[in-house]
Coordinates of N, CA and C in Angstrom, one line a residue:
X184 N 59.9 51.8 116.6 CA 60.1 52.1 118.0 C 58.7 52.0 118.7
X185 N 58.6 51.1 119.7 CA 57.4 50.8 120.3 C 56.8 52.0 121.1
X186 N 57.7 52.8 121.7 CA 57.3 54.0 122.4 C 56.6 55.0 121.5
X187 N 57.2 55.2 120.3 CA 56.6 56.1 119.3 C 55.2 55.6 118.8
X188 N 55.1 54.3 118.6 CA 53.9 53.8 118.2 C 52.8 54.0 119.3
X189 N 53.1 53.8 120.5 CA 52.2 54.0 121.6 C 51.8 55.4 121.7
X190 N 52.7 56.3 121.5 CA 52.4 57.7 121.6 C 51.5 58.1 120.4
X191 N 51.7 57.6 119.3 CA 50.8 57.8 118.1 C 49.4 57.3 118.4
X192 N 49.3 56.1 119.0 CA 48.0 55.5 119.3 C 47.2 56.4 120.3
X193 N 47.9 56.9 121.3 CA 47.3 57.8 122.3 C 46.8 59.1 121.6
X194 N 47.6 59.6 120.7 CA 47.2 60.8 120.0 C 46.0 60.6 119.1
X195 N 46.0 59.5 118.4 CA 44.8 59.1 117.6 C 43.5 59.0 118.5
X196 N 43.7 58.3 119.7 CA 42.6 58.2 120.6 C 42.1 59.5 121.1
X197 N 43.0 60.5 121.4 CA 42.6 61.8 121.8 C 41.9 62.5 120.7
X198 N 42.3 62.5 119.5 CA 41.7 63.2 118.4 C 40.3 62.6 118.2
X199 N 40.2 61.3 118.1 CA 38.9 60.7 117.9 C 37.9 61.0 119.0
X200 N 38.4 61.1 120.2 CA 37.5 61.4 121.4 C 36.9 62.8 121.2
X201 N 37.7 63.7 120.5 CA 37.2 65.0 120.2 C 36.4 65.1 118.9
X202 N 36.0 63.9 118.4 CA 35.2 63.8 117.1 C 36.0 64.3 115.9
X203 N 37.3 64.1 115.9 CA 38.1 64.4 114.7 C 38.3 63.2 113.9
X204 N 38.3 63.3 112.6 CA 38.6 62.2 111.7 C 40.1 62.0 111.6
X205 N 40.5 60.7 111.5 CA 41.9 60.3 111.3 C 41.9 59.3 110.2
X206 N 42.8 59.5 109.3 CA 43.1 58.5 108.3 C 44.4 57.8 108.7
X207 N 44.2 56.5 108.9 CA 45.3 55.6 109.3 C 45.7 54.7 108.2
X208 N 47.0 54.8 107.8 CA 47.5 53.9 106.8 C 48.6 53.0 107.5
X209 N 48.4 51.7 107.4 CA 49.2 50.8 108.1 C 49.3 49.5 107.3
X210 N 50.5 48.9 107.4 CA 50.6 47.5 106.8 C 50.4 46.4 107.8
X211 N 50.2 46.9 109.1 CA 49.9 45.9 110.2 C 48.4 45.7 110.3
X212 N 47.9 44.6 109.9 CA 46.5 44.4 109.9 C 45.8 44.5 111.3
X213 N 46.4 43.9 112.3 CA 45.9 43.9 113.7 C 45.7 45.4 114.1
X214 N 46.8 46.1 113.9 CA 46.8 47.6 114.3 C 45.7 48.3 113.6
X215 N 45.6 48.1 112.3 CA 44.6 48.8 111.5 C 43.2 48.5 111.9
X216 N 42.9 47.2 112.2 CA 41.5 46.9 112.6 C 41.2 47.3 114.0
X217 N 42.2 47.3 114.9 CA 42.0 47.7 116.3 C 41.8 49.2 116.4
X218 N 42.4 50.0 115.5 CA 42.4 51.5 115.6 C 41.3 52.1 114.7
X219 N 40.6 51.3 113.9 CA 39.7 51.8 112.9 C 38.3 51.5 113.2
X220 N 37.4 52.5 112.7 CA 36.0 52.2 112.7 C 35.6 51.6 111.4
X221 N 36.2 52.1 110.3 CA 35.9 51.7 109.0 C 37.2 51.4 108.3
X222 N 37.2 50.5 107.3 CA 38.4 50.2 106.5 C 38.0 50.3 105.0
X223 N 38.9 51.0 104.3 CA 38.7 51.1 102.9 C 39.9 50.5 102.1
X224 N 39.6 49.9 101.0 CA 40.7 49.4 100.1 C 40.8 50.4 98.9
X225 N 42.0 50.9 98.7 CA 42.3 51.8 97.6 C 43.2 51.1 96.6
X226 N 42.7 51.1 95.4 CA 43.5 50.5 94.3 C 43.6 51.5 93.2
X227 N 44.8 51.7 92.7 CA 45.1 52.6 91.6 C 44.4 54.0 91.9
X228 N 44.4 54.4 93.1 CA 43.9 55.8 93.5 C 42.4 55.9 93.6
X229 N 41.7 54.7 93.6 CA 40.3 54.7 93.7 C 39.9 53.8 94.9
X230 N 39.0 54.4 95.7 CA 38.4 53.6 96.8 C 37.5 52.5 96.3
X231 N 37.8 51.3 96.4 CA 37.0 50.2 95.9 C 35.8 49.9 96.8
X232 N 35.9 49.9 98.1 CA 34.8 49.7 99.0 C 35.2 50.0 100.4
X233 N 34.3 50.4 101.2 CA 34.5 50.7 102.6 C 33.6 49.9 103.4
X234 N 34.1 49.2 104.5 CA 33.3 48.3 105.4 C 33.7 48.7 106.8
X235 N 32.9 48.3 107.8 CA 33.3 48.5 109.1 C 34.4 47.5 109.5
X236 N 35.2 48.0 110.4 CA 36.4 47.1 110.9 C 35.8 45.9 111.5
X237 N 34.7 45.9 112.2 CA 34.1 44.8 112.8 C 33.7 43.7 111.9
X238 N 33.5 44.0 110.6 CA 33.2 43.0 109.6 C 34.4 42.2 109.1
X239 N 35.6 42.6 109.5 CA 36.8 42.0 109.0 C 37.7 41.4 110.2
X240 N 38.5 40.4 109.8 CA 39.6 40.0 110.7 C 40.8 40.2 109.9
X241 N 42.0 40.0 110.5 CA 43.3 40.3 109.7 C 43.4 39.4 108.5
X242 N 42.9 38.1 108.6 CA 42.9 37.2 107.4 C 42.1 37.8 106.3
X243 N 40.9 38.3 106.6 CA 40.0 38.9 105.6 C 40.7 40.0 104.9
X244 N 41.4 40.8 105.7 CA 42.0 42.0 105.1 C 43.1 41.6 104.2
X245 N 43.9 40.7 104.5 CA 45.0 40.2 103.6 C 44.4 39.6 102.4
X246 N 43.4 38.8 102.5 CA 42.8 38.1 101.4 C 42.1 39.2 100.5
X247 N 41.5 40.1 101.1 CA 40.8 41.2 100.3 C 41.9 42.0 99.5
X248 N 43.0 42.2 100.0 CA 44.0 43.0 99.3 C 44.6 42.1 98.2
X249 N 44.7 40.8 98.4 CA 45.3 40.0 97.4 C 44.3 39.4 96.4
X250 N 43.1 39.1 96.9 CA 42.2 38.4 96.0 C 40.9 39.1 95.7
X251 N 40.8 40.3 96.2 CA 39.6 41.1 95.9 C 38.3 40.4 96.5
X252 N 38.4 39.8 97.7 CA 37.3 39.1 98.2 C 36.3 40.0 98.9
X253 N 36.3 40.2 100.2 CA 35.2 41.0 100.9 C 35.2 42.5 100.5
X254 N 36.4 43.0 100.3 CA 36.4 44.5 100.0 C 36.3 44.8 98.5
X255 N 36.3 43.8 97.7 CA 36.3 44.1 96.3 C 35.1 43.8 95.6

């Protein structure tokens, strides 16, 4: 539901404006990159690498998940 997603985005923005940390898990690459400062790839319960969201585009994120490229 788009209204729920918008409400969640507003809540995340309010929390981060108050200097609160938010962990966002999403399968939507555009959303993840737009709402994140940093992106981490977790495999088998271990964080492989963390990079700034500005370093990636959606294609990089998909490739990194599949091929272990920029994040691996």
